[in-house]
């Protein structure tokens, strides 16, 4: 008394080196990459190595719709993991979302939990971590730039010039990239040699003919910057009067973040990024995707490390996977499928030929957080995440606070 502040509690504990934690979990040296002393990225190959294991127990934590300050879902998630792991001696994992710098620097603050149920180091958890959100930002904004660049070139060049840009002759030979063959199939053109295309087919291939009024893809930044919500772009003289109104979202609300949270492998990530719809053509009969722009592979390259979950620890030294973004109004408000799957295998048990756990082995626990409130994060957990992952929780924990009940019930401030 008085209870110390969250930062005082967090900094009073010296974390164990993350390599020690990784070894405690049975990870091999080639299955994790160190990011400093207290953070690591875990390879997806763990799932394949441990595929014969029966998964551990799967627990999801959600909450009733909170007050603007948030109502302790992360704290409860971390607290249960510590109770099971540090106090009851069970193998337990917490799977939480990576915080956005918007709320971190706003009224809500960080998302590492609170009091004596926190992820540490708390400052590293809340700021940058291993750069996953920056990778999402880079991928999102590359796609945004590609949309406007493509419209500019289509509006200022003839078909032949566009074709030479998209499919240039190298040493006198033109070759379609694999992503271009996908676009030709979409157009109903079954040719694979660029030289075989007719002038009409060339025109169909090179012109996406994007209707600017239908563009749904905005730029992103991971800061609460209200003056970027609606902007006008293209005002430089070099853009030849091609201005349009657009805006910025916050990075964790990007569809790239939604894709990261739902992907089950690097190949799946690549396919999902390529399928993202960004606009419709002027005829209104075709959606325009990232792969139509030829950029799905580039987005995947930017996010190739972000797909690996981040390993950290609680205040009491139990493992935590931190992965994917927090916002459920546009993305999913859940940590990633991959983080849950890796944790469930690490917390699982070896089985005999009949699928029964080997005698003497005991299942561990994975406590994953469904963010926002039950009205968004939990619904998206069951209706989207569970359907894609095939995982079914063994238990649901619902955080309900008197403060939130009073606020939503019309009680006085």
Short mmCIF file of C-alpha atoms in Angstrom, two decimals, residues 2-368:
data_model
loop_
_atom_site.label_atom_id
_atom_site.label_comp_id
_atom_site.label_asym_id
_atom_site.label_seq_id
_atom_site.Cartn_x
_atom_site.Cartn_y
_atom_site.Cartn_z
CA UNK A 2 -0.22 2.01 -2.10
CA UNK A 3 -0.21 -0.48 -5.00
CA UNK A 4 2.79 0.31 -7.23
CA UNK A 5 2.21 1.54 -10.77
CA UNK A 6 2.25 -0.94 -13.64
CA UNK A 7 5.59 0.34 -14.90
CA UNK A 8 7.15 0.10 -11.41
CA UNK A 9 5.94 -3.50 -11.07
CA UNK A 10 7.15 -4.40 -14.56
CA UNK A 11 10.62 -2.91 -14.12
CA UNK A 12 11.09 -4.46 -10.67
CA UNK A 13 11.28 -7.93 -12.24
CA UNK A 14 14.34 -9.09 -14.18
CA UNK A 15 13.15 -11.31 -17.06
CA UNK A 16 14.97 -14.52 -17.80
CA UNK A 17 16.80 -14.61 -21.13
CA UNK A 18 14.34 -15.60 -23.84
CA UNK A 19 16.72 -18.34 -25.00
CA UNK A 20 16.29 -20.01 -21.60
CA UNK A 21 12.51 -19.86 -21.94
CA UNK A 22 12.65 -21.26 -25.49
CA UNK A 23 14.77 -24.19 -24.26
CA UNK A 24 12.36 -24.80 -21.37
CA UNK A 25 9.56 -25.16 -23.92
CA UNK A 26 11.52 -27.75 -25.90
CA UNK A 27 12.25 -25.56 -28.91
CA UNK A 28 15.36 -26.53 -30.87
CA UNK A 29 17.97 -23.83 -31.66
CA UNK A 30 16.85 -23.60 -35.31
CA UNK A 31 13.21 -23.02 -34.30
CA UNK A 32 13.61 -19.54 -32.83
CA UNK A 33 15.36 -16.29 -33.75
CA UNK A 34 16.46 -13.97 -30.96
CA UNK A 35 15.41 -10.31 -31.08
CA UNK A 36 17.53 -8.98 -28.26
CA UNK A 37 17.55 -10.65 -24.84
CA UNK A 38 13.84 -10.83 -24.11
CA UNK A 39 12.05 -11.41 -27.43
CA UNK A 40 12.20 -14.15 -30.05
CA UNK A 41 10.37 -15.18 -33.19
CA UNK A 42 9.28 -18.81 -33.39
CA UNK A 43 9.43 -20.79 -36.63
CA UNK A 44 6.27 -22.30 -38.12
CA UNK A 45 8.18 -25.58 -38.56
CA UNK A 46 7.34 -26.39 -34.92
CA UNK A 47 3.81 -27.36 -36.01
CA UNK A 48 5.13 -29.95 -38.47
CA UNK A 49 7.68 -31.38 -36.01
CA UNK A 50 5.05 -31.86 -33.32
CA UNK A 51 2.14 -32.82 -35.59
CA UNK A 52 1.75 -36.23 -33.89
CA UNK A 53 1.01 -34.58 -30.55
CA UNK A 54 -2.50 -34.19 -29.20
CA UNK A 55 -3.21 -30.49 -28.66
CA UNK A 56 -3.28 -29.00 -25.19
CA UNK A 57 -6.43 -27.51 -23.66
CA UNK A 58 -7.74 -24.45 -25.51
CA UNK A 59 -9.18 -21.60 -23.42
CA UNK A 60 -10.47 -18.30 -24.83
CA UNK A 61 -10.81 -15.14 -22.75
CA UNK A 62 -13.23 -12.40 -23.77
CA UNK A 63 -15.22 -9.72 -21.98
CA UNK A 64 -18.49 -7.86 -22.04
CA UNK A 65 -18.33 -4.60 -23.97
CA UNK A 66 -15.83 -2.54 -21.97
CA UNK A 67 -15.61 1.10 -21.00
CA UNK A 68 -13.27 3.27 -23.12
CA UNK A 69 -10.45 2.32 -20.75
CA UNK A 70 -10.72 -1.40 -21.40
CA UNK A 71 -11.79 -3.94 -18.81
CA UNK A 72 -9.01 -6.36 -18.05
CA UNK A 73 -9.15 -9.09 -20.71
CA UNK A 74 -5.37 -9.02 -21.15
CA UNK A 75 -4.81 -8.90 -17.40
CA UNK A 76 -7.13 -11.88 -16.92
CA UNK A 77 -5.47 -13.82 -19.75
CA UNK A 78 -2.00 -13.27 -18.29
CA UNK A 79 -3.25 -13.91 -14.74
CA UNK A 80 -4.75 -17.30 -15.64
CA UNK A 81 -1.57 -18.31 -17.50
CA UNK A 82 0.53 -17.38 -14.45
CA UNK A 83 -1.83 -19.17 -12.04
CA UNK A 84 -1.71 -22.36 -14.08
CA UNK A 85 1.99 -22.17 -14.90
CA UNK A 86 3.92 -20.50 -12.09
CA UNK A 87 1.64 -21.60 -9.23
CA UNK A 88 0.04 -24.93 -10.23
CA UNK A 89 3.01 -26.23 -12.19
CA UNK A 90 1.11 -26.81 -15.44
CA UNK A 91 2.55 -25.94 -18.83
CA UNK A 92 0.56 -22.87 -19.87
CA UNK A 93 0.74 -20.30 -22.64
CA UNK A 94 -0.91 -16.92 -22.99
CA UNK A 95 -1.64 -15.81 -26.57
CA UNK A 96 -2.28 -12.08 -26.76
CA UNK A 97 -2.49 -9.40 -29.42
CA UNK A 98 0.26 -6.93 -30.26
CA UNK A 99 -0.75 -3.41 -29.19
CA UNK A 100 -1.19 -0.52 -31.59
CA UNK A 101 0.73 2.67 -30.95
CA UNK A 102 -2.55 4.57 -31.32
CA UNK A 103 -4.09 3.47 -28.00
CA UNK A 104 -0.63 3.15 -26.41
CA UNK A 105 -0.07 6.89 -26.79
CA UNK A 106 -3.77 7.68 -26.32
CA UNK A 107 -6.04 7.50 -23.30
CA UNK A 108 -6.12 3.68 -23.11
CA UNK A 109 -2.38 3.05 -22.76
CA UNK A 110 -0.62 -0.25 -23.38
CA UNK A 111 -1.97 -3.78 -23.67
CA UNK A 112 0.54 -5.80 -21.63
CA UNK A 113 -1.92 -6.55 -18.84
CA UNK A 114 -1.65 -4.79 -15.51
CA UNK A 115 -0.54 -4.98 -11.91
CA UNK A 116 1.12 -8.32 -11.17
CA UNK A 117 -0.28 -9.94 -14.36
CA UNK A 118 1.80 -8.37 -17.12
CA UNK A 119 3.90 -9.30 -20.12
CA UNK A 120 7.50 -8.13 -19.69
CA UNK A 121 9.49 -6.18 -20.69
CA UNK A 122 6.36 -4.02 -20.79
CA UNK A 123 7.99 -1.14 -22.68
CA UNK A 124 9.31 -3.40 -25.45
CA UNK A 125 5.94 -5.17 -25.68
CA UNK A 126 4.11 -1.85 -26.22
CA UNK A 127 6.62 -0.19 -28.56
CA UNK A 128 7.64 -1.72 -31.94
CA UNK A 129 8.20 -5.24 -30.52
CA UNK A 130 9.84 -6.99 -33.51
CA UNK A 131 8.41 -4.69 -36.18
CA UNK A 132 5.38 -6.73 -37.28
CA UNK A 133 3.07 -3.70 -37.39
CA UNK A 134 5.69 -1.78 -39.39
CA UNK A 135 5.73 -4.65 -41.90
CA UNK A 136 1.94 -4.48 -42.18
CA UNK A 137 2.20 -0.72 -42.68
CA UNK A 138 4.82 -1.13 -45.41
CA UNK A 139 2.81 -3.78 -47.25
CA UNK A 140 -0.45 -1.84 -47.03
CA UNK A 141 1.11 1.38 -48.29
CA UNK A 142 2.98 -0.35 -51.10
CA UNK A 143 -0.35 -1.62 -52.40
CA UNK A 144 -1.88 1.87 -52.04
CA UNK A 145 1.00 3.38 -54.03
CA UNK A 146 0.65 0.68 -56.71
CA UNK A 147 -3.05 1.48 -57.20
CA UNK A 148 -2.43 5.18 -57.86
CA UNK A 149 0.67 4.53 -59.97
CA UNK A 150 -1.26 2.07 -62.14
CA UNK A 151 -4.11 4.53 -62.70
CA UNK A 152 -1.62 7.26 -63.58
CA UNK A 153 0.17 5.14 -66.19
CA UNK A 154 -3.04 3.83 -67.72
CA UNK A 155 -4.33 7.40 -68.06
CA UNK A 156 -1.14 8.70 -69.70
CA UNK A 157 0.07 5.85 -71.94
CA UNK A 158 -1.08 3.75 -74.87
CA UNK A 159 -1.47 -0.03 -74.74
CA UNK A 160 1.90 -0.80 -76.33
CA UNK A 161 3.84 1.34 -73.82
CA UNK A 162 1.96 -0.23 -70.93
CA UNK A 163 2.70 -3.72 -72.26
CA UNK A 164 6.40 -2.89 -72.56
CA UNK A 165 6.43 -1.71 -68.94
CA UNK A 166 4.55 -4.71 -67.59
CA UNK A 167 6.23 -7.36 -69.69
CA UNK A 168 9.55 -5.98 -70.97
CA UNK A 169 11.69 -7.91 -73.43
CA UNK A 170 14.91 -9.14 -71.81
CA UNK A 171 17.55 -10.10 -74.37
CA UNK A 172 14.79 -9.97 -76.94
CA UNK A 173 12.52 -12.42 -75.04
CA UNK A 174 9.24 -11.62 -73.27
CA UNK A 175 8.03 -13.92 -70.49
CA UNK A 176 4.90 -13.69 -68.35
CA UNK A 177 5.46 -13.79 -64.59
CA UNK A 178 3.32 -16.42 -62.80
CA UNK A 179 1.08 -13.71 -61.33
CA UNK A 180 0.41 -12.44 -64.87
CA UNK A 181 -0.72 -15.89 -65.96
CA UNK A 182 -3.29 -15.78 -63.14
CA UNK A 183 -4.62 -12.51 -64.51
CA UNK A 184 -4.82 -13.92 -68.06
CA UNK A 185 -6.83 -16.88 -66.75
CA UNK A 186 -9.18 -14.47 -65.01
CA UNK A 187 -9.68 -12.71 -68.36
CA UNK A 188 -10.36 -16.02 -70.11
CA UNK A 189 -7.13 -15.86 -72.13
CA UNK A 190 -5.34 -19.24 -72.20
CA UNK A 191 -2.16 -18.08 -73.93
CA UNK A 192 1.20 -18.30 -72.16
CA UNK A 193 3.47 -16.58 -74.73
CA UNK A 194 3.32 -12.75 -74.63
CA UNK A 195 4.00 -12.63 -78.37
CA UNK A 196 0.78 -14.56 -79.10
CA UNK A 197 -1.56 -11.92 -77.68
CA UNK A 198 -3.72 -9.96 -80.08
CA UNK A 199 -3.98 -6.18 -79.75
CA UNK A 200 -7.39 -6.59 -78.14
CA UNK A 201 -6.03 -9.11 -75.64
CA UNK A 202 -3.08 -6.85 -74.87
CA UNK A 203 -5.50 -4.03 -74.10
CA UNK A 204 -7.57 -6.24 -71.77
CA UNK A 205 -4.38 -7.45 -70.06
CA UNK A 206 -2.71 -4.09 -69.44
CA UNK A 207 -5.78 -2.02 -68.52
CA UNK A 208 -7.30 -2.64 -65.12
CA UNK A 209 -9.50 0.42 -65.79
CA UNK A 210 -9.96 1.10 -62.07
CA UNK A 211 -12.95 3.23 -61.13
CA UNK A 212 -11.51 5.71 -58.58
CA UNK A 213 -14.89 6.03 -56.87
CA UNK A 214 -14.82 2.33 -55.94
CA UNK A 215 -11.34 2.21 -54.35
CA UNK A 216 -11.66 0.79 -50.84
CA UNK A 217 -7.93 0.64 -50.08
CA UNK A 218 -6.53 3.46 -47.95
CA UNK A 219 -3.08 4.22 -46.64
CA UNK A 220 -2.27 3.46 -42.99
CA UNK A 221 -0.19 4.81 -40.13
CA UNK A 222 -0.04 3.40 -36.60
CA UNK A 223 -0.74 6.71 -34.88
CA UNK A 224 -3.92 8.52 -33.87
CA UNK A 225 -3.60 11.30 -36.46
CA UNK A 226 -7.16 12.54 -37.02
CA UNK A 227 -6.13 15.08 -39.67
CA UNK A 228 -5.17 12.29 -42.07
CA UNK A 229 -8.59 10.63 -42.03
CA UNK A 230 -9.58 12.47 -45.21
CA UNK A 231 -6.92 13.90 -47.58
CA UNK A 232 -6.46 14.85 -51.22
CA UNK A 233 -3.59 13.22 -53.11
CA UNK A 234 -1.96 13.90 -56.47
CA UNK A 235 -1.53 17.66 -56.06
CA UNK A 236 2.07 17.75 -57.29
CA UNK A 237 2.45 19.06 -60.85
CA UNK A 238 4.09 15.79 -61.94
CA UNK A 239 0.80 13.94 -61.38
CA UNK A 240 -0.79 15.91 -64.25
CA UNK A 241 -3.94 16.87 -62.40
CA UNK A 242 -4.85 13.35 -61.30
CA UNK A 243 -6.08 14.24 -57.84
CA UNK A 244 -8.51 12.24 -55.76
CA UNK A 245 -9.83 12.11 -52.22
CA UNK A 246 -8.64 9.30 -49.95
CA UNK A 247 -7.48 8.90 -46.35
CA UNK A 248 -5.52 7.02 -43.73
CA UNK A 249 -6.66 4.22 -41.44
CA UNK A 250 -4.70 2.98 -38.45
CA UNK A 251 -2.23 0.21 -39.37
CA UNK A 252 -3.75 -2.55 -37.24
CA UNK A 253 -7.09 -2.07 -39.01
CA UNK A 254 -5.51 -2.93 -42.37
CA UNK A 255 -6.73 -5.98 -44.25
CA UNK A 256 -3.06 -7.02 -44.31
CA UNK A 257 -3.34 -7.42 -40.52
CA UNK A 258 -6.55 -9.43 -40.89
CA UNK A 259 -4.73 -11.69 -43.37
CA UNK A 260 -1.77 -12.08 -40.98
CA UNK A 261 -4.07 -13.18 -38.17
CA UNK A 262 -5.87 -15.79 -40.31
CA UNK A 263 -3.02 -17.26 -42.34
CA UNK A 264 -1.98 -20.85 -41.66
CA UNK A 265 1.35 -20.85 -43.56
CA UNK A 266 3.58 -18.58 -45.62
CA UNK A 267 1.99 -19.97 -48.79
CA UNK A 268 -1.47 -19.27 -47.41
CA UNK A 269 -0.39 -15.73 -46.50
CA UNK A 270 0.79 -15.17 -50.08
CA UNK A 271 -2.49 -16.39 -51.56
CA UNK A 272 -4.65 -14.37 -49.19
CA UNK A 273 -2.70 -11.17 -49.83
CA UNK A 274 -3.06 -11.67 -53.57
CA UNK A 275 -6.84 -12.15 -53.32
CA UNK A 276 -7.47 -8.87 -51.46
CA UNK A 277 -9.98 -6.75 -53.39
CA UNK A 278 -9.10 -3.05 -53.66
CA UNK A 279 -11.57 -1.65 -56.23
CA UNK A 280 -13.91 -2.38 -59.15
CA UNK A 281 -13.37 -1.60 -62.83
CA UNK A 282 -15.35 1.18 -64.55
CA UNK A 283 -17.60 -1.32 -66.29
CA UNK A 284 -18.58 -2.65 -62.87
CA UNK A 285 -18.18 -6.26 -63.94
CA UNK A 286 -14.83 -7.13 -62.37
CA UNK A 287 -13.19 -6.70 -58.97
CA UNK A 288 -9.54 -5.59 -58.89
CA UNK A 289 -7.23 -7.56 -56.60
CA UNK A 290 -3.65 -7.16 -55.40
CA UNK A 291 -2.62 -9.92 -57.81
CA UNK A 292 -4.25 -8.04 -60.72
CA UNK A 293 -1.79 -5.29 -59.84
CA UNK A 294 0.97 -7.93 -59.77
CA UNK A 295 1.96 -7.08 -56.22
CA UNK A 296 0.81 -9.98 -54.02
CA UNK A 297 4.29 -11.52 -53.93
CA UNK A 298 5.89 -8.23 -52.92
CA UNK A 299 3.43 -7.88 -50.03
CA UNK A 300 4.25 -11.40 -48.84
CA UNK A 301 8.00 -10.66 -48.95
CA UNK A 302 7.49 -7.61 -46.75
CA UNK A 303 5.54 -9.74 -44.25
CA UNK A 304 7.62 -12.95 -44.38
CA UNK A 305 9.03 -12.46 -40.87
CA UNK A 306 5.87 -10.94 -39.42
CA UNK A 307 4.10 -14.29 -39.90
CA UNK A 308 6.24 -15.85 -37.15
CA UNK A 309 4.73 -15.43 -33.65
CA UNK A 310 6.70 -13.46 -31.05
CA UNK A 311 7.72 -15.24 -27.84
CA UNK A 312 7.86 -13.24 -24.59
CA UNK A 313 7.13 -13.98 -20.92
CA UNK A 314 4.88 -12.95 -18.06
CA UNK A 315 6.01 -11.26 -14.86
CA UNK A 316 6.30 -14.76 -13.35
CA UNK A 317 8.27 -16.25 -16.25
CA UNK A 318 5.53 -18.21 -18.06
CA UNK A 319 5.51 -18.12 -21.89
CA UNK A 320 3.49 -15.66 -23.94
CA UNK A 321 2.94 -15.55 -27.69
CA UNK A 322 2.32 -12.01 -28.96
CA UNK A 323 1.02 -11.95 -32.51
CA UNK A 324 -1.28 -9.98 -34.83
CA UNK A 325 -3.26 -6.86 -34.25
CA UNK A 326 -5.80 -5.68 -31.72
CA UNK A 327 -8.63 -4.01 -33.66
CA UNK A 328 -11.85 -6.00 -34.18
CA UNK A 329 -13.95 -3.37 -35.96
CA UNK A 330 -12.09 -3.92 -39.26
CA UNK A 331 -9.63 -6.77 -38.62
CA UNK A 332 -10.40 -9.56 -36.12
CA UNK A 333 -9.37 -8.45 -32.67
CA UNK A 334 -7.70 -11.80 -32.04
CA UNK A 335 -4.17 -13.10 -31.86
CA UNK A 336 -3.15 -15.26 -34.81
CA UNK A 337 -4.21 -18.78 -35.71
CA UNK A 338 -0.52 -19.69 -36.00
CA UNK A 339 0.34 -18.53 -32.47
CA UNK A 340 -2.52 -20.61 -31.06
CA UNK A 341 -1.55 -23.67 -33.13
CA UNK A 342 2.13 -23.56 -32.15
CA UNK A 343 1.21 -23.06 -28.47
CA UNK A 344 -1.30 -25.94 -28.56
CA UNK A 345 1.35 -28.31 -29.95
CA UNK A 346 3.97 -27.20 -27.42
CA UNK A 347 1.38 -27.68 -24.66
CA UNK A 348 0.27 -30.98 -26.13
CA UNK A 349 1.13 -34.59 -25.32
CA UNK A 350 2.58 -37.46 -27.30
CA UNK A 351 0.08 -40.20 -28.15
CA UNK A 352 0.30 -43.92 -28.80
CA UNK A 353 -0.76 -45.61 -32.04
CA UNK A 354 -4.44 -45.48 -30.95
CA UNK A 355 -4.25 -41.73 -30.33
CA UNK A 356 -4.31 -42.01 -26.55
CA UNK A 357 -1.93 -39.83 -24.49
CA UNK A 358 1.22 -41.62 -23.37
CA UNK A 359 0.99 -42.66 -19.71
CA UNK A 360 2.37 -40.09 -17.31
CA UNK A 361 2.04 -37.17 -19.74
CA UNK A 362 -0.24 -34.23 -19.01
CA UNK A 363 -1.80 -31.70 -21.34
CA UNK A 364 -0.91 -28.05 -20.90
CA UNK A 365 -3.13 -25.02 -21.43
CA UNK A 366 -3.32 -22.28 -24.06
CA UNK A 367 -5.17 -19.17 -22.96
CA UNK A 368 -5.93 -17.01 -25.99
#
